[in-house]
Amino acid sequence: MEGEPQAEPDVDSELDSELEAARQAARESDDESEAGGHDADDEADEDDEAEYEPEYDSDDVLHQVVVPDVPGLGIDLSYEGLVGAVINYATYPTPPAPTLDGRPARTYDDVDYIRPMGSYAVHGHIVEREALAYGLNTRRFNKSTFQADDGVRPPLAFRTARWPLSSVVAASIVRHKESTRILLDRSGCPVPRGRTFSNGDAASALQYAERIGYPVVLKPAAGSMGVGVTANIEGPGELRSALERMRQSVMGSGDFIVEKHIHGRDYRIMVLGEEVVAAVERVPASVVGDGTSTLIELILAKNAARKQNSHLATLKLKWNATTRHEIAKAGYEAHSVVPAGERVFLNSANNLTQGGDSIEILDDLHPSIKEASVQAVKAVPGLAYCGVDFLLEDHTRALDEQEGAVCELNAVAALPVAEYPMFGTPRRVSSQFLRRAAGEFGLEVLPERAERISVRIRARGRVVGVGYRGWFARRATEFGCTGWIRHKTDKSVEAVVSGPSDAVAALATAAVLGPRRARPTSVTTVHVPDPEVETFEVRRNPSAQGASRSLKKRAVRAMRNPVRAARVLRDPARITAAVKRRAVRLARKGS
Amino acid sequence: MHTAALQAGRGTLLFPGQALLLTHPGGALDGGSFAHGVPQQTQLSTATLVQDRRVRRAMLEQHRIRVPEGATYSIGHGTRAALGFPERYGFPVVLKPMVGDNMIETTTGITSTEELLERIRDLRVAPQLRPDYTTASYAFTAIHTPREEDQTRTRKNYRYLIEEQVRGEFVRFLLLGGDVVSAFRSPHGAWDLSGEGAEILDDTHPTLIRHVQEVAEVFPGLAVSAVDMVLSRGAGVPHAEQDVVVVDVSERPWLALQASQDPTWGLELARRVLARTVAEDEQLDEPQDEVALDVRWEGVSVMDAFLEHLRAAASRAGLCGRAEAEDVVGGIARGHLEGFAAAVALFNELAVAGHLAGEHLMAVDSRPAEPTGAGSFTLGVPEAGDASPAAEGGPST
């Protein structure tokens, strides 16, 4: 408009906009930084169960619809594409559960509490669950790490299966296969004869294999989860070929192990102190035919059944190159109908992460095997909890009547393996684990496990303005808990929750995860009296509201003056920068 | 620690990962053991917890203990936000992996956005492929290998921590069973092995000592701990009158720092740790500088080459004795070593680490023996009947 003078560039406005940009950058920084419970545990643990990085197989194609050239509706469903998806969706009608010797696969009541946490969180959750049920308070920092205390003595730290009774030295030794073998051998435990060779020393390896006798196993010294392993090598020719294959693989630059091949089934025997508390046979992924279902339908049915298992729910049978290779060896393809009673293996590895089955067999385990397991654990100083991996022909027979050997010790053996077996008797190892640690350090616990508890949960970190309260309240209501949740003036969130122990403990663990935009840094859970309310509600905090209004006014006032704004932001670096910029502009103007 | 054990007349059984088990005569394990100098009394759960820097910071902050301003970011999506950190707190900054051994892979003194970006890019190489990567043998081990075999990139969920670099006097406090036994001023920070540092425990203000103990109490279960602090006005000034920032806490003693300035003091600290580690009813022998040991080396791959390396290394280290093949196919050599305990300990540590003879040994079993008065190191004749070509040729004597 004519006559209206063009405004001089307003220095303060410019500075304000720069500050706003800086604030925006800071906000973006906030969005990414100080990640809470989500992050640290996405890393995978060294446990043999491979502490999982859940992800879809590249072969999983969700909802793929194939249009064949046939009459009718003209569409057909790709069952293969559903193998991965079936874990995430309801299956109707519910397929028949797989059976073992006529017994159906076990299902677990707490699966709905645990499954939303993700596959890895169950490892860190179940010990906290027991701590809360036995009257201890907890402080959690991410989904694997928490401390438990009785309010009197120093807290005990737990990180999945790492506990205060195991020593760093024991963990260090059992991490190394050869160190373990040497110590076990010194103490008279049955171990496969074997040794480690330097990279490329094929001549010595061949000599050694001749000495211990074939068949032998070749494996990389630094490997895990069966990667690079060649088993059942029958002679020097096969060993040479296997060595050459290893040399050309990514494992080719490392040391390798040659050891006697033990024919037997794979058992995980769990020892606490001097007591065997669980024993699980691990069977490679497989399905059993019913005479009418196709192989792919059997896989879908089994994955639907695993969904009801708190540990195996996300560890599904996979449809990938390995599976196709294995079923092809057995003469099948995806749509072959498997005869009734015939078992088809889908993988050669026993890992539960690869869809393997777990069968708890402690009641049938021969005493001599229990004794040898305890002896193996005692061979390593400071190993108070351990998973002893035994290869056995038959777990019901005496050790000296069969070929059997300890192939590995695991100082951080996954507790849920025994707690949530697919078949057999579930063992609450986490409960013994917690009570033994508490007893050893003199923490007071309840004489009996409480069925219902009431706690105050306090979450700190970025938990305000991210939908945290609503998210928590929905979950608490779904879990059948009562109580309330509100903001605190220090930007934390406080909830009082009452309900079944398993449900309340699951909320306490989940609280460190929060909704997508939340980044909790710690969650403190303390026992309180029952709030005696009928529902779960989101409460407003009047003082927090007032504080929020006050902050807003302060911010508006402050932004009129950049230096003051920077001071309000309590940022010395920005104060300096703002003052410098202002000085430069003033200098340009000749002031 | 190894040297202190040998000086105290103990036998040792050494494994990879610096796992050191002390033995009685005859080889029986007596319960004293270490991994990377960390005594067996240190709880596994607390040690791994301390190695998670985000958790450690959260714990210290909850106890109202000052830590540097800092934030964690993912290597996959956090770079833009990470570069914004210095906008808020200024340069210089420090970059560390979020989970890992304290003081290892820590980059200090980053003074520009370009440099920060460069260091973040360094972390995009998978840890195992980095030249300086190392981790404790008891550490929480994530799967850090690239997602595909032919890749070198770190997985996207890998996280790192950026902290403001606080200015002041760097002091490392060593705690043993809750007692502060050393306060070491290190002018150039955590890795200053120049010998320019100084032990200042006697000059440290009692309120600072108490503060260090408060820090250690946040992590119950560490038999030994090293607490790194930066003091704005120095160790002689009371805690209330200066800015005291905890920049690192480690479950390892890291005695190399003290030993770099005064090896005798470093060894004395090791002895104190050792005394707390062995059973209460056991007395350690008076330390002897020189020792004589019968030694068994296990896991030898190429026997003749190993023995030759052994002889050369022993000569360089001033050790006397002998070595010979016990079982070539089984990879076992045996021998006798005489010399300074420190030299013997280093000799065997290097042998297991693969720096002595070009191959990693799997175990070294050393047991006290009578001195033979040998004046040099010689190689013996392998046992008859050994089938290996090396054994048939026989190492020179």
GROMACS .gro file of C-alpha atoms in nm, chain A residues 14 70 93 117 132 148 161 253 331 381 445 463 485 522 581:
model
   15
   14GLU     CA    1   1.546  -1.137   1.348
   70VAL     CA    2  -0.858  -7.000  -1.302
   93PRO     CA    3  -1.121  -7.048   1.351
  117MET     CA    4   0.638  -5.563   2.551
  132LEU     CA    5   0.718  -5.705   4.318
  148ALA     CA    6   1.521  -5.432   4.361
  161ALA     CA    7   1.972  -6.329   3.368
  253SER     CA    8   3.997  -6.527   0.911
  331GLY     CA    9   1.065  -8.463  -0.024
  381PRO     CA   10   3.451  -7.021   4.021
  445VAL     CA   11   1.078  -6.065   5.117
  463VAL     CA   12   0.665  -3.858   2.959
  485ILE     CA   13  -0.243  -4.164   3.681
  522SER     CA   14   1.359  -4.445   3.479
  581ARG     CA   15   2.492  -1.153   1.691
   0.00000   0.00000   0.00000
